Every structure is written in C-alpha cells, then in structure tokens.
Coordinates of N, CA, C and O in Angstrom, one line a residue:
X1491 N 90.3 119.9 95.4 CA 91.2 119.1 96.1 C 92.1 119.9 96.6 O 92.5 120.7 95.9
X1492 N 92.4 120.0 97.8 CA 93.5 120.8 98.6 C 94.8 120.4 98.2 O 95.3 119.4 97.8
X1493 N 95.6 121.6 98.1 CA 97.1 121.3 97.9 C 98.0 120.9 99.1 O 97.6 121.4 100.4
X1494 N 98.8 119.8 99.3 CA 99.5 119.4 100.2 C 101.0 119.4 100.0 O 101.6 118.7 99.0
X1495 N 101.7 120.3 100.7 CA 103.1 120.6 100.6 C 103.8 120.0 101.7 O 103.5 120.1 102.7
X1496 N 104.9 119.1 101.4 CA 105.6 118.5 102.5 C 106.9 118.9 102.8 O 107.3 118.9 104.0
X1497 N 107.6 119.4 102.0 CA 109.1 119.8 102.1 C 109.8 118.7 102.5 O 109.7 117.8 102.5
X1498 N 111.1 119.1 103.0 CA 112.1 117.9 103.5 C 111.6 117.0 104.7 O 112.3 116.1 105.0
X1499 N 110.8 117.6 105.5 CA 110.3 116.9 106.8 C 109.7 115.4 106.4 O 109.0 115.4 105.6
X1500 N 110.2 114.6 107.2 CA 109.4 113.1 106.8 C 108.4 112.9 108.0 O 108.1 113.8 109.0
X1501 N 107.6 111.9 107.6 CA 106.6 111.5 108.5 C 106.9 110.9 109.7 O 107.9 110.3 109.8
X1502 N 106.0 111.1 110.6 CA 106.5 110.6 112.1 C 105.3 109.7 112.5 O 104.1 109.7 112.1
X1503 N 105.6 108.6 113.4 CA 104.7 107.6 113.8 C 103.7 108.4 114.7 O 104.2 109.1 115.5
X1504 N 102.5 108.0 114.6 CA 101.3 108.4 115.6 C 101.5 107.8 116.7 O 101.8 106.7 117.1
X1505 N 101.7 108.8 117.9 CA 101.6 108.4 119.2 C 100.5 107.3 119.5 O 99.3 107.4 119.1
X1506 N 100.8 106.5 120.6 CA 99.8 105.5 121.1 C 98.4 106.4 121.3 O 97.6 105.8 120.9
X1507 N 98.3 107.4 122.1 CA 97.3 108.1 122.6 C 96.4 108.4 121.4 O 95.3 108.9 121.6
X1508 N 97.2 108.8 120.1 CA 96.3 109.3 119.2 C 95.9 108.2 118.1 O 95.4 108.7 116.9
X1509 N 96.2 106.9 118.2 CA 95.9 105.9 117.3 C 94.5 105.7 116.9 O 94.2 105.5 115.8
X1510 N 93.7 105.8 117.8 CA 92.3 105.6 117.7 C 91.4 106.8 116.8 O 90.6 106.3 116.1
X1511 N 92.1 107.9 116.6 CA 91.5 109.0 115.9 C 92.1 108.8 114.3 O 91.7 109.4 113.3
X1512 N 93.3 108.0 114.2 CA 93.9 108.0 112.8 C 93.2 107.4 111.7 O 93.0 108.1 110.8
X1513 N 92.8 106.3 111.9 CA 91.7 105.4 110.8 C 90.6 106.2 110.3 O 90.3 106.4 109.1
X1514 N 89.7 106.8 111.3 CA 88.7 107.5 111.0 C 89.0 108.8 110.1 O 88.3 109.2 109.4
X1515 N 90.2 109.4 110.6 CA 90.6 110.6 109.9 C 91.2 110.2 108.3 O 90.9 110.9 107.5
X1516 N 91.8 109.3 108.4 CA 92.6 108.9 107.2 C 91.4 108.4 106.2 O 91.5 108.8 105.0
X1517 N 90.5 107.6 106.6 CA 89.6 107.0 105.4 C 88.3 107.4 105.6 O 87.5 107.2 104.8
X1518 N 87.9 108.1 106.6 CA 86.5 108.6 107.1 C 85.9 107.6 107.9 O 86.2 106.2 107.7
X1519 N 85.0 107.9 108.8 CA 84.4 107.1 109.6 C 83.5 105.8 109.0 O 83.7 104.8 109.5
X1520 N 82.9 106.2 108.0 CA 82.2 105.0 107.1 C 83.3 103.9 106.8 O 82.4 102.9 106.3
X1521 N 84.4 104.3 106.4 CA 85.3 103.5 105.7 C 86.5 102.9 106.6 O 87.3 102.3 105.9
X1522 N 86.4 103.3 107.7 CA 87.6 103.1 108.7 C 88.0 101.5 108.8 O 89.3 101.3 108.5
X1523 N 87.2 100.6 108.8 CA 87.4 99.2 109.1 C 87.8 98.6 107.5 O 88.6 97.8 107.3
X1524 N 86.9 99.3 106.4 CA 87.1 98.8 105.1 C 88.5 99.0 104.6 O 89.1 98.4 104.1
X1525 N 88.9 100.5 105.0 CA 90.0 101.1 104.7 C 91.2 100.1 105.3 O 92.2 99.7 104.3
X1526 N 91.4 99.9 106.4 CA 92.1 99.2 107.1 C 92.4 97.9 106.7 O 93.5 97.5 106.4
X1527 N 91.3 97.1 106.4 CA 91.5 95.8 105.8 C 91.9 95.8 104.6 O 92.6 95.0 104.3
X1528 N 91.6 96.7 103.7 CA 92.0 96.8 102.4 C 93.6 96.9 102.3 O 94.2 96.3 101.4
X1529 N 94.0 97.7 103.1 CA 95.7 97.8 103.4 C 96.4 96.6 103.7 O 97.3 96.1 102.9
X1530 N 95.8 96.0 104.7 CA 96.4 94.6 105.1 C 96.2 93.6 103.8 O 97.2 92.8 103.7
X1531 N 95.0 93.7 103.3 CA 94.7 92.4 102.3 C 95.8 92.9 101.1 O 96.3 91.9 100.3
X1532 N 95.7 94.1 100.7 CA 96.6 94.6 99.5 C 98.4 94.1 99.9 O 99.0 93.7 99.1
X1533 N 98.7 94.3 101.0 CA 100.0 94.2 101.4 C 100.2 92.5 101.2 O 101.3 91.9 100.9
X1534 N 99.2 91.7 101.8 CA 99.3 90.4 101.4 C 99.6 89.9 99.9 O 100.5 88.9 99.6
X1535 N 98.9 90.6 98.9 CA 98.9 90.5 97.5 C 100.3 91.2 96.9 O 101.0 90.5 96.3
X1536 N 100.8 92.3 97.5 CA 101.9 92.7 97.1 C 103.2 92.1 97.6 O 104.2 92.1 96.9
X1537 N 103.0 91.4 98.6 CA 104.4 91.0 99.2 C 104.1 89.5 99.7 O 104.3 89.2 100.9
X1538 N 103.6 88.5 99.0 CA 103.3 87.2 99.2 C 104.4 86.5 100.2 O 104.2 85.4 101.0
X1539 N 105.7 86.7 99.8 CA 106.9 86.0 100.2 C 107.3 86.6 101.6 O 107.8 85.7 102.4
X1540 N 107.0 87.8 101.8 CA 107.4 88.2 103.4 C 106.2 88.8 104.1 O 106.5 88.5 105.5
X1541 N 105.3 89.3 103.7 CA 104.2 89.7 104.7 C 103.4 88.6 105.4 O 102.9 87.9 104.7
X1542 N 103.4 88.5 106.7 CA 102.7 87.6 107.4 C 102.0 88.1 108.4 O 101.7 87.6 109.4
X1543 N 101.3 89.4 108.3 CA 100.5 90.1 109.3 C 101.6 90.5 110.3 O 102.7 90.7 110.3
X1544 N 100.9 91.1 111.4 CA 101.7 91.8 112.5 C 101.2 93.2 112.7 O 100.1 93.6 112.3
X1545 N 101.9 94.0 113.7 CA 101.6 95.4 114.0 C 102.1 96.3 113.0 O 103.1 95.9 112.4
X1546 N 101.0 97.4 112.7 CA 101.4 98.3 111.9 C 101.6 99.7 112.5 O 100.6 99.9 113.4
X1547 N 102.3 100.4 112.1 CA 102.5 102.0 112.6 C 101.7 102.7 111.7 O 101.7 102.4 110.7
X1548 N 101.2 103.8 112.4 CA 100.6 104.9 111.6 C 101.4 106.1 111.4 O 102.0 106.4 112.3
X1549 N 101.5 106.6 110.2 CA 102.1 107.6 110.0 C 101.3 109.0 109.6 O 100.4 108.9 109.1
X1550 N 101.9 110.3 110.1 CA 101.3 111.3 109.9 C 102.5 112.3 109.6 O 103.6 112.2 109.7
X1551 N 102.1 113.5 108.7 CA 103.0 114.5 108.5 C 102.2 115.7 109.0 O 100.9 116.1 108.5
X1552 N 102.9 116.7 109.8 CA 102.3 117.9 110.4 C 101.0 117.6 110.9 O 100.0 118.5 110.7
X1553 N 100.6 116.5 111.5 CA 99.3 116.2 112.2 C 98.3 115.5 111.2 O 97.3 115.3 111.9
X1554 N 98.7 115.4 110.1 CA 97.8 114.9 109.0 C 98.0 113.5 108.8 O 99.0 113.3 108.4
X1555 N 97.1 112.5 109.2 CA 97.3 111.2 108.7 C 97.8 111.0 107.3 O 97.2 111.5 106.4
X1556 N 98.6 110.0 106.9 CA 99.2 109.8 105.7 C 99.1 108.2 105.2 O 98.7 107.9 104.2
X1557 N 99.5 107.4 106.0 CA 99.7 106.1 105.7 C 99.8 105.1 107.0 O 100.2 105.6 108.2
X1558 N 99.9 103.7 106.6 CA 100.2 102.7 107.6 C 101.4 101.9 106.9 O 101.6 101.9 105.7
X1559 N 102.1 101.5 107.8 CA 103.3 100.6 107.5 C 103.6 99.5 108.4 O 103.4 99.6 109.7
X1560 N 103.9 98.2 107.9 CA 104.1 97.3 108.8 C 105.2 97.3 109.7 O 106.2 97.8 109.3
X1561 N 105.3 96.7 110.8 CA 106.4 96.9 111.6 C 107.2 95.6 111.7 O 108.4 95.5 112.3
X1562 N 106.8 94.6 111.1 CA 107.1 93.1 111.5 C 108.5 92.8 110.9 O 109.1 91.9 111.2
X1563 N 109.0 93.4 109.7 CA 110.2 93.4 109.3 C 110.7 94.7 108.6 O 110.0 95.5 108.3
X1564 N 112.0 94.8 108.3 CA 112.4 95.9 107.8 C 112.2 96.4 106.4 O 112.2 97.4 105.8
X1565 N 112.4 95.1 105.5 CA 112.3 95.3 104.2 C 111.4 94.1 103.7 O 111.1 93.2 104.3
X1566 N 110.6 94.6 102.5 CA 109.8 93.7 101.8 C 109.9 93.3 100.5 O 110.3 94.5 99.6
X1567 N 109.9 92.3 99.7 CA 109.9 91.9 98.2 C 108.6 92.2 97.9 O 107.8 91.6 98.3
X1568 N 108.5 93.1 97.2 CA 107.1 93.3 96.2 C 107.2 92.6 95.0 O 108.0 92.8 94.1
X1569 N 106.3 91.7 94.9 CA 106.2 90.7 93.9 C 104.8 90.0 93.4 O 104.5 89.2 92.7
X1570 N 104.0 90.8 93.9 CA 102.6 90.4 93.8 C 102.0 90.6 92.5 O 102.6 91.2 91.7
X1571 N 100.8 89.8 92.3 CA 100.1 90.0 90.8 C 99.6 91.4 90.4 O 99.1 91.5 89.3
X1572 N 99.4 92.4 91.4 CA 98.7 93.6 91.0 C 99.6 94.7 90.6 O 99.0 95.8 90.3
X1573 N 101.1 94.3 90.5 CA 101.8 95.3 90.2 C 102.9 94.5 89.3 O 103.3 93.4 89.7
X1574 N 103.4 95.5 88.3 CA 104.5 94.6 87.5 C 105.7 94.9 88.2 O 106.8 94.3 87.7
X1575 N 105.8 95.7 89.3 CA 107.3 96.2 90.0 C 107.7 94.7 90.5 O 106.9 94.1 91.3
X1576 N 108.9 94.4 90.6 CA 109.6 93.5 91.4 C 110.6 94.1 92.1 O 111.7 94.5 91.3
X1577 N 110.9 94.1 93.5 CA 112.0 94.7 94.0 C 111.7 94.8 95.4 O 110.7 94.2 96.2
X1578 N 112.8 95.2 96.2 CA 112.7 95.3 97.6 C 112.6 96.6 98.1 O 113.5 97.4 97.6
X1579 N 111.7 97.0 99.0 CA 111.6 98.3 99.6 C 111.4 98.1 101.0 O 111.1 97.2 101.8
X1580 N 111.6 99.4 101.7 CA 111.6 99.4 103.2 C 110.2 99.1 103.5 O 109.4 99.4 102.6
X1581 N 109.9 98.9 104.9 CA 108.8 98.6 105.5 C 107.9 99.9 105.3 O 106.7 99.8 104.6
X1582 N 108.5 101.1 105.4 CA 107.8 102.2 105.2 C 107.2 102.5 103.8 O 106.2 102.9 103.6
X1583 N 108.1 102.3 102.8 CA 107.8 102.3 101.2 C 106.8 101.3 101.0 O 105.9 101.6 100.3
X1584 N 106.7 100.0 101.5 CA 105.7 99.1 101.2 C 104.4 99.6 101.9 O 103.3 99.4 101.2
X1585 N 104.5 100.2 103.0 CA 103.2 100.7 103.6 C 102.6 101.8 102.8 O 101.5 101.9 102.6
X1586 N 103.4 102.7 102.2 CA 102.9 103.8 101.5 C 102.2 103.3 100.1 O 101.3 103.4 99.5
X1587 N 103.0 102.2 99.5 CA 102.6 101.6 98.3 C 101.2 100.8 98.5 O 100.2 101.0 97.8
X1588 N 101.0 100.1 99.7 CA 99.8 99.5 100.1 C 98.6 100.4 100.2 O 97.5 100.2 99.7
X1589 N 99.1 101.6 101.0 CA 98.0 102.6 101.1 C 97.5 103.4 100.0 O 96.3 103.6 99.8
X1590 N 98.4 103.4 99.3 CA 98.0 104.3 97.8 C 97.2 103.3 97.3 O 96.2 103.8 96.6
X1591 N 97.4 101.9 97.0 CA 96.7 101.1 96.5 C 95.3 101.1 97.2 O 94.2 100.9 96.3
X1592 N 95.2 101.0 98.6 CA 93.9 100.9 98.9 C 93.2 102.1 98.8 O 91.7 102.0 98.4
X1593 N 93.6 103.3 98.7 CA 92.8 104.5 98.3 C 92.3 104.3 96.9 O 91.1 104.6 96.5
X1594 N 93.0 103.9 96.0 CA 92.7 104.1 94.7 C 91.6 102.9 94.5 O 90.5 103.0 93.9
X1595 N 91.8 101.5 95.1 CA 90.7 100.4 94.9 C 89.3 101.0 95.7 O 88.3 100.7 95.3
X1596 N 89.7 101.7 96.9 CA 88.4 102.1 97.6 C 87.6 103.2 96.8 O 86.4 103.0 97.0
X1597 N 88.2 103.8 96.2 CA 87.7 105.0 95.5 C 86.7 104.5 94.4 O 85.8 105.1 93.8
X1598 N 87.0 103.4 93.7 CA 86.0 102.9 92.7 C 84.7 102.4 93.2 O 83.7 102.3 92.6
X1599 N 84.9 102.0 94.4 CA 83.7 101.4 95.1 C 82.8 102.5 96.0 O 81.5 102.4 96.4
X1600 N 83.7 103.7 96.4 CA 83.2 104.4 97.6 C 83.6 105.6 97.0 O 84.5 106.3 97.7
X1601 N 83.1 106.4 96.0 CA 83.6 107.7 95.6 C 83.4 108.7 96.5 O 82.5 108.9 97.2
X1602 N 84.5 109.3 97.0 CA 84.6 110.3 97.7 C 85.7 111.3 97.5 O 86.8 111.2 97.2
X1603 N 85.4 112.7 97.7 CA 86.5 113.6 97.8 C 87.5 113.3 99.0 O 88.6 113.5 98.7
X1604 N 87.1 112.8 99.9 CA 87.9 112.4 101.2 C 88.9 111.5 100.7 O 90.2 111.7 101.1
X1605 N 88.8 110.6 100.1 CA 89.6 109.6 99.6 C 90.6 110.0 98.5 O 91.8 109.9 98.5
X1606 N 90.2 110.8 97.8 CA 90.9 111.4 96.5 C 91.8 112.5 97.3 O 93.1 112.2 96.7
X1607 N 91.3 113.1 98.3 CA 92.3 114.1 98.7 C 93.6 113.4 99.6 O 94.8 113.6 99.7
X1608 N 93.0 112.1 100.3 CA 93.9 111.3 101.1 C 95.0 110.8 100.0 O 96.1 110.7 100.3
X1609 N 94.6 110.3 98.8 CA 95.5 109.9 97.8 C 96.5 110.8 97.4 O 97.6 110.6 97.1
X1610 N 96.0 112.1 97.2 CA 96.9 113.0 96.6 C 97.9 113.5 97.6 O 98.9 113.8 97.3
X1611 N 97.4 113.5 98.7 CA 98.5 114.1 100.0 C 99.5 112.8 99.8 O 100.8 113.4 100.1
X1612 N 99.1 111.7 99.8 CA 100.2 110.6 100.1 C 101.1 110.6 99.0 O 102.2 110.3 99.1
X1613 N 100.4 110.9 97.7 CA 101.2 110.8 96.4 C 102.3 111.9 96.4 O 103.5 111.6 96.1
X1614 N 101.7 113.2 96.8 CA 102.8 114.2 97.0 C 103.9 113.7 97.8 O 105.1 114.2 97.7
X1615 N 103.6 113.3 99.2 CA 104.4 113.0 100.0 C 105.5 112.0 99.5 O 106.7 112.1 99.7
X1616 N 105.1 110.9 98.9 CA 105.8 109.8 98.3 C 106.7 110.3 97.4 O 107.9 109.6 97.2
X1617 N 106.5 111.3 96.6 CA 107.4 112.0 95.6 C 108.7 112.6 96.4 O 109.7 112.6 95.7
X1618 N 108.8 112.7 97.6 CA 109.9 113.3 98.3 C 110.6 112.3 99.0 O 111.5 112.6 99.6
X1619 N 109.9 111.0 99.0 CA 110.4 110.0 99.7 C 111.6 109.3 99.2 O 111.8 109.5 98.0
X1620 N 112.8 108.7 100.1 CA 114.1 108.3 99.7 C 113.8 107.3 98.4 O 114.6 107.2 97.8
X1621 N 112.8 106.5 98.8 CA 112.4 105.4 97.7 C 111.3 105.9 96.6 O 110.5 104.9 96.2
X1622 N 111.2 107.1 96.5 CA 110.2 107.7 95.4 C 110.4 106.7 94.1 O 109.1 106.5 93.6
X1623 N 111.4 106.6 93.8 CA 111.3 105.9 92.3 C 110.8 104.7 92.4 O 109.9 104.1 91.5
X1624 N 111.1 103.8 93.5 CA 110.5 102.4 93.7 C 108.8 102.6 93.9 O 108.2 101.9 93.3
X1625 N 108.6 103.5 94.8 CA 107.2 103.8 94.9 C 106.2 103.9 93.8 O 105.4 103.4 93.6
X1626 N 106.9 105.0 93.0 CA 106.2 105.3 91.7 C 106.1 104.3 90.8 O 104.9 103.9 90.2
X1627 N 107.1 103.5 90.6 CA 107.0 102.5 89.7 C 106.1 101.3 90.1 O 105.5 100.7 89.4
X1628 N 106.1 101.2 91.5 CA 105.3 99.9 92.1 C 104.0 100.3 91.8 O 103.0 99.4 91.6
X1629 N 103.4 101.6 91.8 CA 102.0 101.9 91.8 C 101.7 102.3 90.2 O 100.4 102.4 90.0
X1630 N 102.5 102.5 89.3 CA 102.3 102.8 87.9 C 101.7 101.6 87.1 O 102.0 100.6 87.3

C-alpha cells in the first residue's frame, strides 16, 4: 500500500470536465458503477431521515480522487442501522463516511489492492478533517 500524506490542505471539488474520469479512477474501471451505487445505497441506510438522493460532488486531493459527497443539503443526521453512531455531520463528512463504508463493503466481495489503497488514502485524509472525531466514531 502506498503512503498518502495530506497536510493541512483540504479536498477540492472535481471540475465538471474531469468528472467522467473520477469514478473509474476511484473504484477502478470494473467497479465504477457498483462502487457509485454502493455509496448512494449506504448513504440511504446511514441517513434515512435526511437523505433523499440528489446531485453529488466528487472530491479530490492534489489530483487524486478521494470521496463523493451529497450536495442536496448541508447537514445529515447519521442514524442508520449499520453504525452505532448517532449524530449530525456536514454533507462532506457524511460523504466521507459513506465512501469509507463503500470501500470496506466492496473489498469483501471484490478483493483488490486498488480498493485498499483508496480506503487508506481516504482514512488518512479523514483523520485531518475538522469532523475527524465524528467520522472515526461513525465508521468504528
């Protein structure tokens, strides 16, 4: 696994002209549709009171894809059955949580170094996020 250091810089929204390359790079070509659907499905389960679908932003750090986050609202209550965490987080933190869960769940059915490395990058990034404590508690 490669080491991914983030420092204080935050993730940036991927510009529209590069969105098509984001999912294949994040999940790998063979899992791009499965991965994207896993994130959306997990978000439905994580935030059944607030998530109703909608447009998602794609986030990268220094040109490397990291996670997806819903744009439909600014805050989400995480209350779903897949985590014992009960709390409210930003849309960005909710997206990080859903994407981390997707990487984890996919890795059981589709073992790959690519998914492991993507999970590791996002986990390291999330440790420096302003809502790191809530993210870690939600995925623990």
